[in-house]
mmCIF file of C-alpha atoms in Angstrom:
data_model
loop_
_atom_site.group_PDB
_atom_site.id
_atom_site.type_symbol
_atom_site.label_atom_id
_atom_site.label_comp_id
_atom_site.label_asym_id
_atom_site.label_seq_id
_atom_site.Cartn_x
_atom_site.Cartn_y
_atom_site.Cartn_z
ATOM 1 C CA MET A 26 -0.007 0.003 0.005
ATOM 2 C CA SER A 27 3.007 2.303 -0.247
ATOM 3 C CA VAL A 28 2.720 5.479 -2.312
ATOM 4 C CA GLY A 29 5.146 8.102 -3.588
ATOM 5 C CA ALA A 30 5.969 11.191 -1.543
ATOM 6 C CA ASP A 31 4.228 13.455 -4.087
ATOM 7 C CA THR A 32 0.956 11.496 -3.869
ATOM 8 C CA ALA A 33 -1.898 13.189 -2.025
ATOM 9 C CA ILE A 34 -4.618 10.546 -2.612
ATOM 10 C CA SER A 35 -4.131 6.958 -3.666
ATOM 11 C CA VAL A 36 -7.198 4.961 -4.680
ATOM 12 C CA GLN A 37 -6.274 1.290 -4.872
ATOM 13 C CA ASN A 38 -8.475 -1.397 -6.465
ATOM 14 C CA VAL A 39 -11.688 0.204 -5.266
ATOM 15 C CA VAL A 40 -15.054 -1.411 -5.901
ATOM 16 C CA LYS A 41 -18.355 0.105 -4.886
ATOM 17 C CA ALA A 42 -21.430 -2.082 -5.342
ATOM 18 C CA PHE A 43 -25.012 -1.079 -4.601
ATOM 19 C CA GLY A 44 -27.390 -3.929 -3.864
ATOM 20 C CA GLN A 45 -26.806 -7.568 -3.057
ATOM 21 C CA GLY A 46 -26.078 -10.746 -5.033
ATOM 22 C CA ALA A 47 -26.956 -10.968 -8.715
ATOM 23 C CA ALA A 48 -28.870 -7.710 -8.540
ATOM 24 C CA ALA A 49 -25.848 -5.735 -7.318
ATOM 25 C CA VAL A 50 -24.743 -2.814 -9.471
ATOM 26 C CA ARG A 51 -21.030 -1.921 -9.579
ATOM 27 C CA ALA A 52 -20.821 1.896 -9.591
ATOM 28 C CA LEU A 53 -17.033 1.530 -9.389
ATOM 29 C CA ASP A 54 -15.277 -1.513 -10.806
ATOM 30 C CA ASP A 55 -11.662 -2.015 -9.619
ATOM 31 C CA VAL A 56 -10.634 1.633 -9.835
ATOM 32 C CA SER A 57 -7.026 2.663 -9.090
ATOM 33 C CA VAL A 58 -5.617 6.151 -9.448
ATOM 34 C CA ASP A 59 -2.990 8.362 -7.746
ATOM 35 C CA ILE A 60 -3.683 12.093 -7.335
ATOM 36 C CA ARG A 61 -0.584 14.236 -6.827
ATOM 37 C CA GLN A 62 0.054 16.824 -4.133
ATOM 38 C CA GLY A 63 -1.095 20.299 -5.117
ATOM 39 C CA GLU A 64 -2.583 19.441 -8.465
ATOM 40 C CA PHE A 65 -5.932 20.256 -10.007
ATOM 41 C CA PHE A 66 -7.286 16.814 -10.802
ATOM 42 C CA THR A 67 -10.568 16.313 -12.617
ATOM 43 C CA LEU A 68 -12.890 13.287 -12.778
ATOM 44 C CA LEU A 69 -14.674 13.620 -16.093
ATOM 45 C CA GLY A 70 -17.407 11.535 -17.601
ATOM 46 C CA PRO A 71 -21.122 11.244 -18.448
ATOM 47 C CA SER A 72 -23.883 10.804 -15.886
ATOM 48 C CA GLY A 73 -23.692 7.410 -14.183
ATOM 49 C CA CYS A 74 -20.032 6.799 -14.956
ATOM 50 C CA GLY A 75 -19.034 6.647 -11.239
ATOM 51 C CA LYS A 76 -17.215 9.988 -10.856
ATOM 52 C CA THR A 77 -19.416 11.341 -8.040
ATOM 53 C CA THR A 78 -19.377 7.982 -6.299
ATOM 54 C CA LEU A 79 -15.562 8.057 -6.277
ATOM 55 C CA LEU A 80 -15.601 11.621 -4.895
ATOM 56 C CA ARG A 81 -18.013 10.546 -2.120
ATOM 57 C CA LEU A 82 -15.696 7.669 -1.196
ATOM 58 C CA ILE A 83 -12.783 10.047 -0.887
ATOM 59 C CA ALA A 84 -14.948 12.387 1.225
ATOM 60 C CA GLY A 85 -16.107 9.521 3.463
ATOM 61 C CA PHE A 86 -19.813 9.847 2.645
ATOM 62 C CA GLU A 87 -19.725 6.298 1.257
ATOM 63 C CA MET A 88 -17.559 3.282 2.122
ATOM 64 C CA PRO A 89 -16.022 1.051 -0.553
ATOM 65 C CA THR A 90 -17.146 -2.514 -1.001
ATOM 66 C CA GLU A 91 -13.521 -3.458 -1.697
ATOM 67 C CA GLY A 92 -10.228 -1.640 -1.937
ATOM 68 C CA VAL A 93 -8.233 0.988 -0.056
ATOM 69 C CA ILE A 94 -8.019 4.800 -0.054
ATOM 70 C CA LEU A 95 -4.913 6.508 1.249
ATOM 71 C CA LEU A 96 -4.365 10.201 2.034
ATOM 72 C CA ASP A 97 -0.732 11.282 2.472
ATOM 73 C CA GLY A 98 0.072 7.572 2.839
ATOM 74 C CA ALA A 99 -2.395 7.025 5.730
ATOM 75 C CA ASP A 100 -5.329 4.638 5.312
ATOM 76 C CA ILE A 101 -8.573 6.611 5.501
ATOM 77 C CA THR A 102 -10.784 3.955 3.954
ATOM 78 C CA ASN A 103 -13.064 3.567 6.988
ATOM 79 C CA LEU A 104 -12.694 7.012 8.599
ATOM 80 C CA PRO A 105 -15.887 9.095 8.964
ATOM 81 C CA PRO A 106 -16.011 12.395 7.048
ATOM 82 C CA ASN A 107 -15.306 14.544 10.120
ATOM 83 C CA LYS A 108 -12.046 12.689 10.747
ATOM 84 C CA ARG A 109 -10.662 13.341 7.278
ATOM 85 C CA PRO A 110 -8.615 16.501 6.399
ATOM 86 C CA VAL A 111 -10.910 16.980 3.416
ATOM 87 C CA ASN A 112 -13.650 19.494 2.577
ATOM 88 C CA THR A 113 -16.340 19.344 -0.085
ATOM 89 C CA VAL A 114 -18.065 22.008 -2.197
ATOM 90 C CA PHE A 115 -21.387 20.729 -3.504
ATOM 91 C CA GLN A 116 -23.487 21.581 -6.522
ATOM 92 C CA SER A 117 -25.955 23.228 -4.157
ATOM 93 C CA TYR A 118 -23.832 25.569 -2.105
ATOM 94 C CA ALA A 119 -25.604 24.705 1.202
ATOM 95 C CA LEU A 120 -25.074 28.153 2.664
ATOM 96 C CA PHE A 121 -26.965 29.421 5.725
ATOM 97 C CA PRO A 122 -29.390 32.088 4.424
ATOM 98 C CA HIS A 123 -29.931 33.664 7.851
ATOM 99 C CA LEU A 124 -26.215 34.291 8.363
ATOM 100 C CA THR A 125 -23.981 36.921 6.802
ATOM 101 C CA VAL A 126 -21.219 36.143 4.340
ATOM 102 C CA ALA A 127 -18.597 36.375 7.094
ATOM 103 C CA GLN A 128 -20.646 34.207 9.472
ATOM 104 C CA ASN A 129 -20.987 31.535 6.796
ATOM 105 C CA VAL A 130 -17.225 31.468 6.241
ATOM 106 C CA ALA A 131 -16.506 31.431 9.977
ATOM 107 C CA PHE A 132 -18.988 28.673 10.788
ATOM 108 C CA GLY A 133 -16.714 25.702 10.112
ATOM 109 C CA LEU A 134 -13.840 27.235 12.074
ATOM 110 C CA GLN A 135 -16.137 27.903 15.033
ATOM 111 C CA MET A 136 -17.297 24.275 14.982
ATOM 112 C CA LEU A 137 -13.659 23.238 15.174
ATOM 113 C CA GLY A 138 -13.283 25.298 18.344
ATOM 114 C CA ARG A 139 -10.769 27.789 16.974
ATOM 115 C CA PRO A 140 -10.096 30.916 19.086
ATOM 116 C CA THR A 141 -12.265 33.909 18.201
ATOM 117 C CA ALA A 142 -9.318 36.088 17.080
ATOM 118 C CA GLN A 143 -8.060 33.289 14.819
ATOM 119 C CA VAL A 144 -11.552 32.770 13.352
ATOM 120 C CA LYS A 145 -11.810 36.498 12.543
ATOM 121 C CA ALA A 146 -8.362 36.677 10.952
ATOM 122 C CA ARG A 147 -8.885 33.535 8.865
ATOM 123 C CA THR A 148 -12.329 34.641 7.759
ATOM 124 C CA ASP A 149 -10.960 38.009 6.629
ATOM 125 C CA GLU A 150 -8.140 36.249 4.803
ATOM 126 C CA MET A 151 -10.501 33.911 2.938
ATOM 127 C CA LEU A 152 -12.912 36.692 1.967
ATOM 128 C CA ALA A 153 -9.995 38.682 0.536
ATOM 129 C CA LEU A 154 -8.832 35.549 -1.314
ATOM 130 C CA VAL A 155 -12.237 35.162 -3.063
ATOM 131 C CA LYS A 156 -12.550 38.946 -3.478
ATOM 132 C CA LEU A 157 -15.664 39.315 -1.254
ATOM 133 C CA ASP A 158 -14.219 41.270 1.684
ATOM 134 C CA ALA A 159 -16.524 44.195 0.814
ATOM 135 C CA PHE A 160 -19.558 41.878 1.153
ATOM 136 C CA ALA A 161 -18.718 40.472 4.612
ATOM 137 C CA ASP A 162 -21.838 41.845 6.331
ATOM 138 C CA ARG A 163 -24.342 41.016 3.630
ATOM 139 C CA LYS A 164 -26.778 38.131 3.825
ATOM 140 C CA VAL A 165 -26.003 35.428 1.268
ATOM 141 C CA SER A 166 -29.522 35.795 -0.104
ATOM 142 C CA GLN A 167 -28.448 39.228 -1.366
ATOM 143 C CA LEU A 168 -25.633 37.753 -3.511
ATOM 144 C CA SER A 169 -25.541 36.550 -7.066
ATOM 145 C CA GLY A 170 -24.993 32.889 -7.913
ATOM 146 C CA GLY A 171 -21.322 33.424 -8.637
ATOM 147 C CA GLN A 172 -20.812 35.309 -5.381
ATOM 148 C CA GLN A 173 -22.547 32.556 -3.436
ATOM 149 C CA GLN A 174 -20.271 30.062 -5.092
ATOM 150 C CA ARG A 175 -17.220 32.014 -3.874
ATOM 151 C CA VAL A 176 -18.673 32.111 -0.319
ATOM 152 C CA ALA A 177 -18.972 28.306 -0.403
ATOM 153 C CA LEU A 178 -15.355 28.059 -1.631
ATOM 154 C CA ALA A 179 -14.103 30.424 1.089
ATOM 155 C CA ARG A 180 -15.953 28.422 3.769
ATOM 156 C CA ALA A 181 -14.479 25.116 2.503
ATOM 157 C CA LEU A 182 -10.938 26.550 2.247
ATOM 158 C CA ALA A 183 -10.975 28.274 5.654
ATOM 159 C CA PRO A 184 -9.943 25.202 7.726
ATOM 160 C CA ALA A 185 -6.988 24.671 5.299
ATOM 161 C CA PRO A 186 -7.950 21.102 4.231
ATOM 162 C CA LYS A 187 -5.310 18.958 2.604
ATOM 163 C CA VAL A 188 -7.769 18.192 -0.229
ATOM 164 C CA LEU A 189 -10.721 20.121 -1.565
ATOM 165 C CA LEU A 190 -13.411 18.092 -3.333
ATOM 166 C CA LEU A 191 -15.718 19.898 -5.796
ATOM 167 C CA ASP A 192 -18.871 18.110 -6.996
ATOM 168 C CA GLU A 193 -20.001 19.860 -10.193
ATOM 169 C CA PRO A 194 -20.026 23.264 -8.393
ATOM 170 C CA LEU A 195 -20.435 25.383 -11.539
ATOM 171 C CA SER A 196 -23.351 23.541 -13.207
ATOM 172 C CA ALA A 197 -26.034 25.945 -11.899
ATOM 173 C CA LEU A 198 -24.315 29.041 -13.315
ATOM 174 C CA ASP A 199 -24.937 30.591 -16.711
ATOM 175 C CA LEU A 200 -22.271 30.274 -19.415
ATOM 176 C CA LYS A 201 -20.440 33.579 -18.945
ATOM 177 C CA LEU A 202 -20.385 33.245 -15.147
ATOM 178 C CA ARG A 203 -19.268 29.629 -15.406
ATOM 179 C CA GLN A 204 -16.365 30.591 -17.649
ATOM 180 C CA ALA A 205 -15.369 33.375 -15.216
ATOM 181 C CA MET A 206 -15.515 30.954 -12.270
ATOM 182 C CA GLN A 207 -13.305 28.450 -14.080
ATOM 183 C CA ILE A 208 -10.534 31.076 -14.060
ATOM 184 C CA GLU A 209 -11.275 31.912 -10.427
ATOM 185 C CA LEU A 210 -11.118 28.265 -9.326
ATOM 186 C CA LYS A 211 -7.765 27.743 -11.024
ATOM 187 C CA ARG A 212 -6.428 30.943 -9.423
ATOM 188 C CA LEU A 213 -7.561 29.807 -5.986
ATOM 189 C CA GLN A 214 -5.960 26.390 -6.439
ATOM 190 C CA LEU A 215 -2.623 27.940 -7.484
ATOM 191 C CA GLU A 216 -2.659 30.498 -4.682
ATOM 192 C CA THR A 217 -3.519 28.028 -1.920
ATOM 193 C CA GLY A 218 -1.484 25.070 -3.209
ATOM 194 C CA ILE A 219 -4.247 22.738 -2.014
ATOM 195 C CA THR A 220 -5.022 19.568 -4.004
ATOM 196 C CA PHE A 221 -8.326 20.063 -5.837
ATOM 197 C CA VAL A 222 -10.382 17.092 -7.006
ATOM 198 C CA PHE A 223 -13.071 18.333 -9.361
ATOM 199 C CA VAL A 224 -16.026 16.366 -10.764
ATOM 200 C CA THR A 225 -17.701 17.394 -14.010
ATOM 201 C CA HIS A 226 -19.401 16.106 -17.136
ATOM 202 C CA ASP A 227 -18.339 19.254 -18.997
ATOM 203 C CA GLN A 228 -15.254 18.665 -21.158
ATOM 204 C CA GLU A 229 -14.549 22.399 -21.516
ATOM 205 C CA GLU A 230 -14.314 22.802 -17.717
ATOM 206 C CA ALA A 231 -11.944 19.847 -17.560
ATOM 207 C CA LEU A 232 -9.700 20.989 -20.407
ATOM 208 C CA THR A 233 -9.615 24.598 -19.113
ATOM 209 C CA MET A 234 -8.666 24.008 -15.492
ATOM 210 C CA SER A 235 -7.063 20.637 -14.977
ATOM 211 C CA ASP A 236 -3.449 19.648 -14.503
ATOM 212 C CA ARG A 237 -4.587 16.069 -15.218
ATOM 213 C CA ILE A 238 -7.908 14.452 -16.088
ATOM 214 C CA ALA A 239 -9.306 10.994 -15.447
ATOM 215 C CA VAL A 240 -11.945 10.091 -18.059
ATOM 216 C CA MET A 241 -14.492 7.643 -16.614
ATOM 217 C CA SER A 242 -17.106 5.341 -18.141
ATOM 218 C CA ASN A 243 -19.155 2.479 -16.706
ATOM 219 C CA GLY A 244 -17.410 2.542 -13.344
ATOM 220 C CA LYS A 245 -13.888 2.393 -14.776
ATOM 221 C CA ILE A 246 -11.150 4.906 -15.499
ATOM 222 C CA GLN A 247 -10.532 4.878 -19.239
ATOM 223 C CA GLN A 248 -7.529 7.180 -19.356
ATOM 224 C CA VAL A 249 -5.539 9.550 -17.131
ATOM 225 C CA GLY A 250 -3.437 12.348 -18.569
ATOM 226 C CA THR A 251 -3.035 16.022 -19.199
ATOM 227 C CA ALA A 252 -5.653 17.814 -21.273
ATOM 228 C CA LYS A 253 -3.296 17.798 -24.269
ATOM 229 C CA GLU A 254 -2.486 14.083 -23.909
ATOM 230 C CA ILE A 255 -6.149 13.070 -23.724
ATOM 231 C CA TYR A 256 -7.205 15.314 -26.594
ATOM 232 C CA THR A 257 -4.359 14.508 -28.978
ATOM 233 C CA ARG A 258 -3.755 10.878 -27.993
ATOM 234 C CA PRO A 259 -7.017 9.343 -26.740
ATOM 235 C CA LYS A 260 -6.554 5.748 -25.620
ATOM 236 C CA ASN A 261 -9.792 4.354 -27.046
ATOM 237 C CA ARG A 262 -12.973 5.188 -28.988
ATOM 238 C CA PHE A 263 -14.883 6.332 -25.914
ATOM 239 C CA VAL A 264 -12.266 8.887 -24.874
ATOM 240 C CA ALA A 265 -11.879 10.122 -28.431
ATOM 241 C CA ASN A 266 -15.648 10.542 -28.789
ATOM 242 C CA PHE A 267 -16.193 12.145 -25.339
ATOM 243 C CA ILE A 268 -13.402 14.722 -25.512
ATOM 244 C CA GLY A 269 -14.025 17.256 -28.296
ATOM 245 C CA GLU A 270 -15.340 16.544 -31.746
ATOM 246 C CA THR A 271 -13.959 13.554 -33.602
ATOM 247 C CA ASN A 272 -14.269 11.945 -37.007
ATOM 248 C CA PHE A 273 -14.170 8.137 -37.118
ATOM 249 C CA LEU A 274 -12.987 6.282 -40.224
ATOM 250 C CA THR A 275 -13.414 2.504 -40.269
ATOM 251 C CA GLY A 276 -11.947 0.142 -42.797
ATOM 252 C CA GLU A 277 -9.617 -2.774 -43.509
ATOM 253 C CA SER A 278 -6.316 -2.600 -41.661
ATOM 254 C CA GLN A 279 -3.267 -2.900 -43.887
ATOM 255 C CA ASP A 280 0.425 -2.346 -43.201
ATOM 256 C CA GLY A 281 0.595 1.396 -42.647
ATOM 257 C CA ALA A 282 -2.725 2.149 -44.300
ATOM 258 C CA LEU A 283 -6.479 1.974 -43.824
ATOM 259 C CA LYS A 284 -8.569 0.819 -46.815
ATOM 260 C CA LEU A 285 -12.066 2.327 -46.779
ATOM 261 C CA ALA A 286 -15.263 0.816 -48.171
ATOM 262 C CA SER A 287 -14.930 3.110 -51.186
ATOM 263 C CA GLY A 288 -11.651 1.395 -52.090
ATOM 264 C CA GLU A 289 -9.608 4.503 -51.221
ATOM 265 C CA SER A 290 -6.650 4.106 -48.855
ATOM 266 C CA ILE A 291 -5.168 6.571 -46.396
ATOM 267 C CA ALA A 292 -1.718 6.258 -44.855
ATOM 268 C CA VAL A 293 -1.734 5.616 -41.097
ATOM 269 C CA PRO A 294 1.836 5.077 -39.836
ATOM 270 C CA GLY A 295 2.186 2.147 -37.486
ATOM 271 C CA LEU A 296 -1.130 0.514 -38.441
ATOM 272 C CA LYS A 297 -0.720 -3.285 -38.635
ATOM 273 C CA ALA A 298 -2.459 -5.505 -41.161
ATOM 274 C CA GLY A 299 -5.306 -7.729 -40.109
ATOM 275 C CA GLY A 300 -9.042 -7.196 -39.596
ATOM 276 C CA THR A 301 -11.061 -4.056 -39.188
ATOM 277 C CA ALA A 302 -9.577 -0.905 -37.671
ATOM 278 C CA THR A 303 -10.874 2.478 -36.586
ATOM 279 C CA VAL A 304 -8.899 5.646 -37.179
ATOM 280 C CA ILE A 305 -9.717 9.082 -35.746
ATOM 281 C CA VAL A 306 -9.040 12.598 -36.987
ATOM 282 C CA ARG A 307 -10.084 15.851 -35.344
ATOM 283 C CA PRO A 308 -12.129 18.308 -37.508
ATOM 284 C CA GLU A 309 -9.464 21.054 -37.278
ATOM 285 C CA GLN A 310 -6.883 18.663 -38.736
ATOM 286 C CA LEU A 311 -8.685 18.319 -42.130
ATOM 287 C CA ARG A 312 -7.454 20.406 -45.077
ATOM 288 C CA LEU A 313 -9.803 21.026 -48.016
ATOM 289 C CA GLY A 314 -8.782 21.873 -51.544
ATOM 290 C CA ALA A 315 -9.327 20.963 -55.182
ATOM 291 C CA GLU A 316 -10.802 17.459 -55.642
ATOM 292 C CA GLN A 317 -7.807 16.143 -57.559
ATOM 293 C CA GLU A 318 -5.386 17.276 -54.840
ATOM 294 C CA GLY A 319 -6.968 15.313 -51.970
ATOM 295 C CA VAL A 320 -6.203 11.927 -50.446
ATOM 296 C CA LEU A 321 -9.968 11.428 -50.241
ATOM 297 C CA LYS A 322 -12.766 12.829 -52.360
ATOM 298 C CA ALA A 323 -15.882 14.315 -50.798
ATOM 299 C CA LYS A 324 -18.856 16.609 -51.358
ATOM 300 C CA VAL A 325 -19.914 19.472 -49.160
ATOM 301 C CA ARG A 326 -23.297 18.789 -47.559
ATOM 302 C CA THR A 327 -23.805 21.723 -45.242
ATOM 303 C CA LEU A 328 -21.887 24.758 -43.946
ATOM 304 C CA VAL A 329 -22.491 25.962 -40.395
ATOM 305 C CA TYR A 330 -21.063 29.384 -39.435
ATOM 306 C CA PHE A 331 -19.901 29.704 -35.787
ATOM 307 C CA GLY A 332 -18.231 33.133 -35.977
ATOM 308 C CA THR A 333 -14.555 32.338 -35.619
ATOM 309 C CA ASP A 334 -15.061 28.876 -37.209
ATOM 310 C CA THR A 335 -17.101 27.384 -40.018
ATOM 311 C CA HIS A 336 -18.019 23.721 -39.712
ATOM 312 C CA CYS A 337 -18.070 21.999 -43.113
ATOM 313 C CA HIS A 338 -20.095 18.755 -43.105
ATOM 314 C CA LEU A 339 -18.833 16.442 -45.817
ATOM 315 C CA ALA A 340 -19.862 13.113 -47.363
ATOM 316 C CA LEU A 341 -17.138 10.770 -48.611
ATOM 317 C CA SER A 342 -17.716 8.729 -51.768
ATOM 318 C CA ASP A 343 -18.891 5.743 -49.675
ATOM 319 C CA GLY A 344 -21.429 7.892 -47.807
ATOM 320 C CA THR A 345 -19.366 8.304 -44.599
ATOM 321 C CA GLU A 346 -20.005 11.713 -43.024
ATOM 322 C CA ILE A 347 -17.147 13.742 -41.550
ATOM 323 C CA VAL A 348 -16.719 17.315 -40.409
ATOM 324 C CA ALA A 349 -13.972 19.815 -41.133
ATOM 325 C CA ARG A 350 -13.529 22.868 -38.920
ATOM 326 C CA LEU A 351 -12.215 25.823 -40.914
ATOM 327 C CA GLN A 352 -11.185 29.230 -39.647
ATOM 328 C CA SER A 353 -13.691 31.769 -40.875
ATOM 329 C CA PRO A 354 -12.248 34.609 -42.976
ATOM 330 C CA ALA A 355 -13.112 38.186 -42.116
ATOM 331 C CA SER A 356 -15.858 38.160 -44.746
ATOM 332 C CA GLY A 357 -17.529 35.171 -43.083
ATOM 333 C CA ASP A 358 -17.582 33.377 -46.467
ATOM 334 C CA ALA A 359 -15.717 30.039 -46.247
ATOM 335 C CA GLY A 360 -15.312 30.014 -50.054
ATOM 336 C CA LEU A 361 -17.243 26.747 -50.344
ATOM 337 C CA ALA A 362 -20.727 25.896 -51.487
ATOM 338 C CA GLU A 363 -23.133 23.077 -50.681
ATOM 339 C CA GLY A 364 -22.769 20.303 -53.228
ATOM 340 C CA GLN A 365 -19.199 21.305 -54.144
ATOM 341 C CA ALA A 366 -16.686 18.532 -54.773
ATOM 342 C CA VAL A 367 -13.500 18.822 -52.706
ATOM 343 C CA GLY A 368 -10.356 16.901 -51.943
ATOM 344 C CA ILE A 369 -9.369 16.128 -48.316
ATOM 345 C CA ARG A 370 -5.859 16.076 -46.954
ATOM 346 C CA PHE A 371 -4.809 15.581 -43.327
ATOM 347 C CA ALA A 372 -2.378 17.482 -41.112
ATOM 348 C CA GLU A 373 0.799 15.593 -40.330
ATOM 349 C CA GLY A 374 0.268 13.073 -37.499
ATOM 350 C CA ALA A 375 -3.503 13.728 -37.472
ATOM 351 C CA LEU A 376 -4.586 10.158 -38.145
ATOM 352 C CA GLN A 377 -4.338 7.620 -35.373
ATOM 353 C CA ALA A 378 -5.820 4.230 -34.713
ATOM 354 C CA VAL A 379 -7.830 3.733 -31.504
ATOM 355 C CA GLU A 380 -9.067 0.723 -29.593
ATOM 356 C CA GLU A 381 -12.792 0.052 -29.533
#
């Protein structure tokens, strides 16, 4: 059960089953992962993948069916939540509406029996950290959603936990406020140096804030890596499909090439012969030009203007649909027309085979 000195949390072979016997459902199925000291670590996946269950096990709100959880090398598997140096920020902020902002932040410190002077100093420090010191005497009901979120963060950070757990805390905010809070959360994590474990189903949140991401599906961790590693080198089809937009090309695997149903072949370095293979390519890695200049031939089906980008939906000669993301020129005209024949080329290294 030993872990490295830079490991904050070590989850080892954890299983969480709900129910008994044949009817039992495994919310987590032999999950192992190490979260480093002082990193912003995100558990990312669709609803029901097990990410919140894993967070609740780290917090102590649930106990694992099997496996071990270590914090700073100490076994916390069976410790109750109040015995763990961990705090949680929930989707619903759970603030006390009858108390002021300062009283909400001070509450946890008072429950820990801290001296009054220390509580006051720490409360002031936390309110300054989240830029709410001017709102100390306001009732939380008088604050916006983003301000209430920062009060919840200040309250959770006040006792200086070793780990801060965040369970989809931005999901109730509108888009602009959510984007602003992403920057705030990352700033808070960097300034405090506390290990943040963040749960979300939103890939943009994960890519924007995380030092590393664990992509989860069906109770298992599919891949752990930096945002760049997961986006550019997804381990399997699920990760490739869940993170960003992806085109999938399926065909016959040959030495260094993929033969499509149309009979056309595209070079895929490292691809081994034998059976069916799936290759991915991101929309921004497609290059469109004259039909005779392309590796593949296609026709433009629809053009969708997104301001900075134009998404070009294409049909290959065998009917396969793929999307190219093109930077929109200042005129907004992509220079293409529906029904136009084009040739497709790929950026260097864009094509890669993935496991199913």
